[in-house]
Each structure stands twice: as C-alpha cells, then as structure tokens.
C-alpha cells in the first residue's frame, strides 16, 4: 500500500499496469489513468524513446489511438527487435 501512495515514484511499467487494470475495472475513479496520462505527455514532450514500449501499450490499452500506438511501437522496434516488440507492432496494427 505504501508503494501505491505516490504515483510520481512509480516506474512507468508499473504505473501503466495499474492504469490498464483500473480501466478494465471500469470504475469512475481514474487515479492511475490520469497519472499515466501525465507521464505519457511528459515522455512525448521529451520524445523519450527509452519508454517507447510503455507509450505504445498506453495507446493500445488505456487511451486507444492507433496512429500513436503504431508510431511508438515502431520506435520501440528500432531499439529492441525482440519477438514481444514485433507483437506490439501487430497489436497496434490490429486496432
């Protein structure tokens, strides 16, 4: 519970998973989705390619946007080139 008190201290990957879970619960509360939205906006301003996978997953699972999901999935693929990264591109294309 202490881990979840301060969203600004959470790693992007964990914050993303909390936002996805919150969205799947379909609650009126959007604490984690809003926190992840702010994080995504910051990463986009910085064009932070280190978190490209998280950004692609955000645009696939939390705030659907095919063009942004595909853009970040391709950025991620340029760096990682693992099977999971290729699968992320496929997911984005299937949106």
Short mmCIF file of N, CA and C in Angstrom, two decimals:
data_model
loop_
_atom_site.label_atom_id
_atom_site.label_comp_id
_atom_site.label_asym_id
_atom_site.label_seq_id
_atom_site.Cartn_x
_atom_site.Cartn_y
_atom_site.Cartn_z
N UNK A 1 0.82 -1.20 0.00
CA UNK A 1 0.00 0.00 0.00
C UNK A 1 0.86 1.26 0.00
N UNK A 2 2.00 1.23 0.64
CA UNK A 2 2.89 2.39 0.61
C UNK A 2 3.40 2.66 -0.80
N UNK A 3 3.58 1.62 -1.56
CA UNK A 3 4.04 1.75 -2.94
C UNK A 3 3.05 2.54 -3.77
N UNK A 4 1.78 2.39 -3.48
CA UNK A 4 0.75 2.99 -4.31
C UNK A 4 0.35 4.40 -3.89
N UNK A 5 0.91 4.93 -2.84
CA UNK A 5 0.51 6.26 -2.36
C UNK A 5 0.99 7.38 -3.28
N UNK A 6 2.17 7.25 -3.79
CA UNK A 6 2.76 8.32 -4.60
C UNK A 6 3.01 7.83 -6.02
N UNK A 7 2.17 8.23 -6.95
CA UNK A 7 2.31 7.75 -8.32
C UNK A 7 3.55 8.30 -9.01
N UNK A 8 4.06 9.44 -8.57
CA UNK A 8 5.24 10.01 -9.23
C UNK A 8 6.51 9.20 -8.94
N UNK A 9 6.46 8.33 -7.94
CA UNK A 9 7.62 7.49 -7.61
C UNK A 9 7.60 6.15 -8.32
N UNK A 10 6.51 5.83 -9.00
CA UNK A 10 6.38 4.52 -9.64
C UNK A 10 7.08 4.49 -10.99
N UNK A 11 7.64 3.35 -11.31
CA UNK A 11 8.21 3.13 -12.63
C UNK A 11 7.10 3.18 -13.67
N UNK A 12 7.42 3.58 -14.88
CA UNK A 12 6.42 3.68 -15.94
C UNK A 12 5.69 2.36 -16.16
N UNK A 13 6.42 1.25 -16.18
CA UNK A 13 5.82 -0.05 -16.46
C UNK A 13 4.78 -0.42 -15.40
N UNK A 14 5.07 -0.16 -14.15
CA UNK A 14 4.11 -0.46 -13.08
C UNK A 14 2.92 0.48 -13.14
N UNK A 15 3.17 1.74 -13.36
CA UNK A 15 2.09 2.72 -13.47
C UNK A 15 1.18 2.38 -14.65
N UNK A 16 1.75 1.95 -15.75
CA UNK A 16 0.97 1.53 -16.91
C UNK A 16 0.06 0.36 -16.55
N UNK A 17 0.59 -0.62 -15.86
CA UNK A 17 -0.21 -1.79 -15.48
C UNK A 17 -1.34 -1.41 -14.54
N UNK A 18 -1.10 -0.49 -13.65
CA UNK A 18 -2.17 -0.02 -12.77
C UNK A 18 -3.25 0.71 -13.56
N UNK A 19 -2.84 1.51 -14.53
CA UNK A 19 -3.80 2.22 -15.37
C UNK A 19 -4.63 1.25 -16.21
N UNK A 20 -4.00 0.22 -16.75
CA UNK A 20 -4.72 -0.78 -17.53
C UNK A 20 -5.72 -1.52 -16.64
N UNK A 21 -5.29 -1.90 -15.46
CA UNK A 21 -6.18 -2.61 -14.53
C UNK A 21 -7.36 -1.73 -14.13
N UNK A 22 -7.08 -0.47 -13.84
CA UNK A 22 -8.14 0.46 -13.46
C UNK A 22 -9.15 0.61 -14.60
N UNK A 23 -8.67 0.70 -15.82
CA UNK A 23 -9.57 0.84 -16.96
C UNK A 23 -10.42 -0.41 -17.12
N UNK A 24 -9.82 -1.57 -16.96
CA UNK A 24 -10.56 -2.83 -17.09
C UNK A 24 -11.63 -2.97 -16.01
N UNK A 25 -11.39 -2.39 -14.85
CA UNK A 25 -12.38 -2.42 -13.78
C UNK A 25 -13.57 -1.53 -14.09
N UNK A 26 -13.38 -0.61 -15.04
CA UNK A 26 -14.44 0.30 -15.48
C UNK A 26 -15.06 1.08 -14.32
N UNK A 27 -14.20 1.60 -13.46
CA UNK A 27 -14.65 2.38 -12.32
C UNK A 27 -14.75 3.86 -12.69
N UNK A 28 -15.37 4.62 -11.83
CA UNK A 28 -15.45 6.06 -12.05
C UNK A 28 -14.15 6.74 -11.63
N UNK A 29 -13.36 6.05 -10.86
CA UNK A 29 -12.07 6.60 -10.44
C UNK A 29 -11.05 6.39 -11.55
N UNK A 30 -10.26 7.43 -11.82
CA UNK A 30 -9.25 7.37 -12.87
C UNK A 30 -7.88 7.81 -12.37
N UNK A 31 -7.60 7.51 -11.11
CA UNK A 31 -6.34 7.95 -10.50
C UNK A 31 -5.12 7.49 -11.30
N UNK A 32 -5.04 6.20 -11.62
CA UNK A 32 -3.87 5.67 -12.30
C UNK A 32 -3.86 6.04 -13.77
N UNK A 33 -5.03 6.09 -14.38
CA UNK A 33 -5.10 6.50 -15.79
C UNK A 33 -4.65 7.95 -15.95
N UNK A 34 -5.08 8.81 -15.03
CA UNK A 34 -4.67 10.22 -15.09
C UNK A 34 -3.18 10.37 -14.83
N UNK A 35 -2.66 9.60 -13.88
CA UNK A 35 -1.23 9.67 -13.58
C UNK A 35 -0.42 9.20 -14.78
N UNK A 36 -0.88 8.13 -15.43
CA UNK A 36 -0.17 7.63 -16.60
C UNK A 36 -0.29 8.59 -17.76
N UNK A 37 -1.43 9.23 -17.89
CA UNK A 37 -1.60 10.23 -18.96
C UNK A 37 -0.58 11.35 -18.81
N UNK A 38 -0.38 11.82 -17.59
CA UNK A 38 0.60 12.87 -17.35
C UNK A 38 2.01 12.38 -17.68
N UNK A 39 2.29 11.14 -17.31
CA UNK A 39 3.61 10.57 -17.59
C UNK A 39 3.83 10.45 -19.09
N UNK A 40 2.81 10.00 -19.81
CA UNK A 40 2.90 9.85 -21.27
C UNK A 40 3.13 11.22 -21.92
N UNK A 41 2.40 12.21 -21.47
CA UNK A 41 2.58 13.56 -22.03
C UNK A 41 4.01 14.04 -21.83
N UNK A 42 4.58 13.78 -20.67
CA UNK A 42 5.96 14.16 -20.39
C UNK A 42 6.93 13.40 -21.30
N UNK A 43 6.70 12.11 -21.44
CA UNK A 43 7.58 11.29 -22.29
C UNK A 43 7.49 11.74 -23.76
N UNK A 44 6.31 12.12 -24.20
CA UNK A 44 6.16 12.59 -25.59
C UNK A 44 6.84 13.93 -25.80
N UNK A 45 6.72 14.82 -24.85
CA UNK A 45 7.39 16.12 -24.96
C UNK A 45 8.90 15.91 -25.08
N UNK A 46 9.42 14.98 -24.32
CA UNK A 46 10.86 14.69 -24.33
C UNK A 46 11.26 13.75 -25.47
N UNK A 47 10.27 13.26 -26.20
CA UNK A 47 10.47 12.22 -27.23
C UNK A 47 11.36 11.12 -26.66
N UNK A 48 10.91 10.60 -25.53
CA UNK A 48 11.66 9.63 -24.74
C UNK A 48 11.51 8.24 -25.33
N UNK A 49 12.40 7.87 -26.21
CA UNK A 49 12.31 6.58 -26.89
C UNK A 49 12.63 5.41 -25.95
N UNK A 50 13.25 5.68 -24.81
CA UNK A 50 13.55 4.65 -23.83
C UNK A 50 12.26 3.99 -23.33
N UNK A 51 11.16 4.73 -23.32
CA UNK A 51 9.87 4.24 -22.83
C UNK A 51 8.88 4.00 -23.97
N UNK A 52 9.38 3.77 -25.17
CA UNK A 52 8.50 3.62 -26.34
C UNK A 52 7.52 2.46 -26.18
N UNK A 53 7.93 1.38 -25.60
CA UNK A 53 7.05 0.23 -25.39
C UNK A 53 5.88 0.61 -24.48
N UNK A 54 6.18 1.31 -23.39
CA UNK A 54 5.13 1.75 -22.46
C UNK A 54 4.17 2.70 -23.16
N UNK A 55 4.69 3.58 -23.98
CA UNK A 55 3.83 4.53 -24.69
C UNK A 55 2.93 3.80 -25.68
N UNK A 56 3.48 2.86 -26.41
CA UNK A 56 2.67 2.08 -27.35
C UNK A 56 1.57 1.33 -26.61
N UNK A 57 1.93 0.69 -25.51
CA UNK A 57 0.93 -0.05 -24.73
C UNK A 57 -0.13 0.87 -24.14
N UNK A 58 0.26 2.06 -23.76
CA UNK A 58 -0.72 3.04 -23.26
C UNK A 58 -1.75 3.35 -24.33
N UNK A 59 -1.27 3.58 -25.56
CA UNK A 59 -2.18 3.93 -26.64
C UNK A 59 -2.95 2.72 -27.20
N UNK A 60 -2.55 1.54 -26.83
CA UNK A 60 -3.31 0.35 -27.19
C UNK A 60 -4.36 0.04 -26.12
N UNK A 61 -3.96 0.08 -24.85
CA UNK A 61 -4.80 -0.44 -23.77
C UNK A 61 -5.52 0.60 -22.92
N UNK A 62 -4.99 1.79 -22.81
CA UNK A 62 -5.59 2.78 -21.90
C UNK A 62 -6.32 3.87 -22.68
N UNK A 63 -5.64 4.50 -23.59
CA UNK A 63 -6.21 5.60 -24.37
C UNK A 63 -6.05 5.26 -25.85
N UNK A 64 -6.93 4.42 -26.37
CA UNK A 64 -6.74 3.91 -27.74
C UNK A 64 -6.52 5.01 -28.79
N UNK A 65 -5.40 4.85 -29.49
CA UNK A 65 -5.05 5.76 -30.57
C UNK A 65 -4.12 4.98 -31.49
N UNK A 66 -4.66 4.48 -32.57
CA UNK A 66 -3.91 3.59 -33.46
C UNK A 66 -2.65 4.23 -34.00
N UNK A 67 -2.74 5.45 -34.47
CA UNK A 67 -1.56 6.07 -35.08
C UNK A 67 -0.44 6.27 -34.06
N UNK A 68 -0.77 6.72 -32.85
CA UNK A 68 0.26 6.89 -31.82
C UNK A 68 0.80 5.55 -31.34
N UNK A 69 -0.08 4.57 -31.21
CA UNK A 69 0.36 3.23 -30.80
C UNK A 69 1.35 2.66 -31.80
N UNK A 70 1.03 2.79 -33.07
CA UNK A 70 1.90 2.27 -34.12
C UNK A 70 3.21 3.06 -34.19
N UNK A 71 3.13 4.36 -34.03
CA UNK A 71 4.33 5.20 -34.04
C UNK A 71 5.31 4.74 -32.95
N UNK A 72 4.81 4.60 -31.71
CA UNK A 72 5.68 4.24 -30.60
C UNK A 72 6.11 2.78 -30.67
N UNK A 73 5.27 1.92 -31.20
CA UNK A 73 5.65 0.52 -31.38
C UNK A 73 6.81 0.41 -32.38
N UNK A 74 6.77 1.22 -33.42
CA UNK A 74 7.85 1.22 -34.40
C UNK A 74 9.14 1.79 -33.82
N UNK A 75 9.03 2.83 -33.01
CA UNK A 75 10.21 3.39 -32.33
C UNK A 75 10.81 2.31 -31.43
N UNK A 76 9.95 1.62 -30.69
CA UNK A 76 10.41 0.55 -29.81
C UNK A 76 11.10 -0.55 -30.61
N UNK A 77 10.52 -0.93 -31.75
CA UNK A 77 11.09 -1.99 -32.59
C UNK A 77 12.50 -1.61 -33.07
N UNK A 78 12.71 -0.35 -33.39
CA UNK A 78 14.03 0.09 -33.87
C UNK A 78 15.11 -0.15 -32.83
N UNK A 79 14.71 -0.17 -31.55
CA UNK A 79 15.68 -0.31 -30.47
C UNK A 79 15.81 -1.73 -29.95
N UNK A 80 14.68 -2.45 -29.88
CA UNK A 80 14.70 -3.72 -29.16
C UNK A 80 14.74 -4.96 -30.06
N UNK A 81 13.88 -5.01 -31.03
CA UNK A 81 13.84 -6.10 -32.02
C UNK A 81 13.73 -7.49 -31.40
N UNK A 82 12.88 -7.64 -30.42
CA UNK A 82 12.58 -8.94 -29.85
C UNK A 82 11.18 -9.35 -30.30
N UNK A 83 10.84 -10.61 -30.13
CA UNK A 83 9.52 -11.09 -30.55
C UNK A 83 8.38 -10.29 -29.92
N UNK A 84 8.52 -9.96 -28.65
CA UNK A 84 7.48 -9.20 -27.96
C UNK A 84 7.32 -7.81 -28.56
N UNK A 85 8.39 -7.26 -29.07
CA UNK A 85 8.35 -5.93 -29.69
C UNK A 85 7.67 -6.00 -31.05
N UNK A 86 7.90 -7.07 -31.77
CA UNK A 86 7.21 -7.27 -33.04
C UNK A 86 5.72 -7.49 -32.79
N UNK A 87 5.39 -8.22 -31.73
CA UNK A 87 3.99 -8.47 -31.38
C UNK A 87 3.29 -7.16 -31.03
N UNK A 88 4.01 -6.22 -30.46
CA UNK A 88 3.44 -4.91 -30.13
C UNK A 88 3.04 -4.17 -31.40
N UNK A 89 3.85 -4.25 -32.43
CA UNK A 89 3.51 -3.64 -33.72
C UNK A 89 2.25 -4.29 -34.29
N UNK A 90 2.17 -5.59 -34.22
CA UNK A 90 0.99 -6.31 -34.72
C UNK A 90 -0.25 -5.86 -33.96
N UNK A 91 -0.14 -5.77 -32.64
CA UNK A 91 -1.28 -5.29 -31.83
C UNK A 91 -1.73 -3.91 -32.26
N UNK A 92 -0.78 -3.03 -32.47
CA UNK A 92 -1.11 -1.66 -32.87
C UNK A 92 -1.78 -1.64 -34.24
N UNK A 93 -1.30 -2.46 -35.16
CA UNK A 93 -1.89 -2.51 -36.49
C UNK A 93 -3.32 -3.06 -36.45
N UNK A 94 -3.61 -3.93 -35.50
CA UNK A 94 -4.92 -4.56 -35.41
C UNK A 94 -5.97 -3.70 -34.72
N UNK A 95 -5.57 -2.58 -34.23
CA UNK A 95 -6.53 -1.73 -33.52
C UNK A 95 -7.65 -1.27 -34.44
#
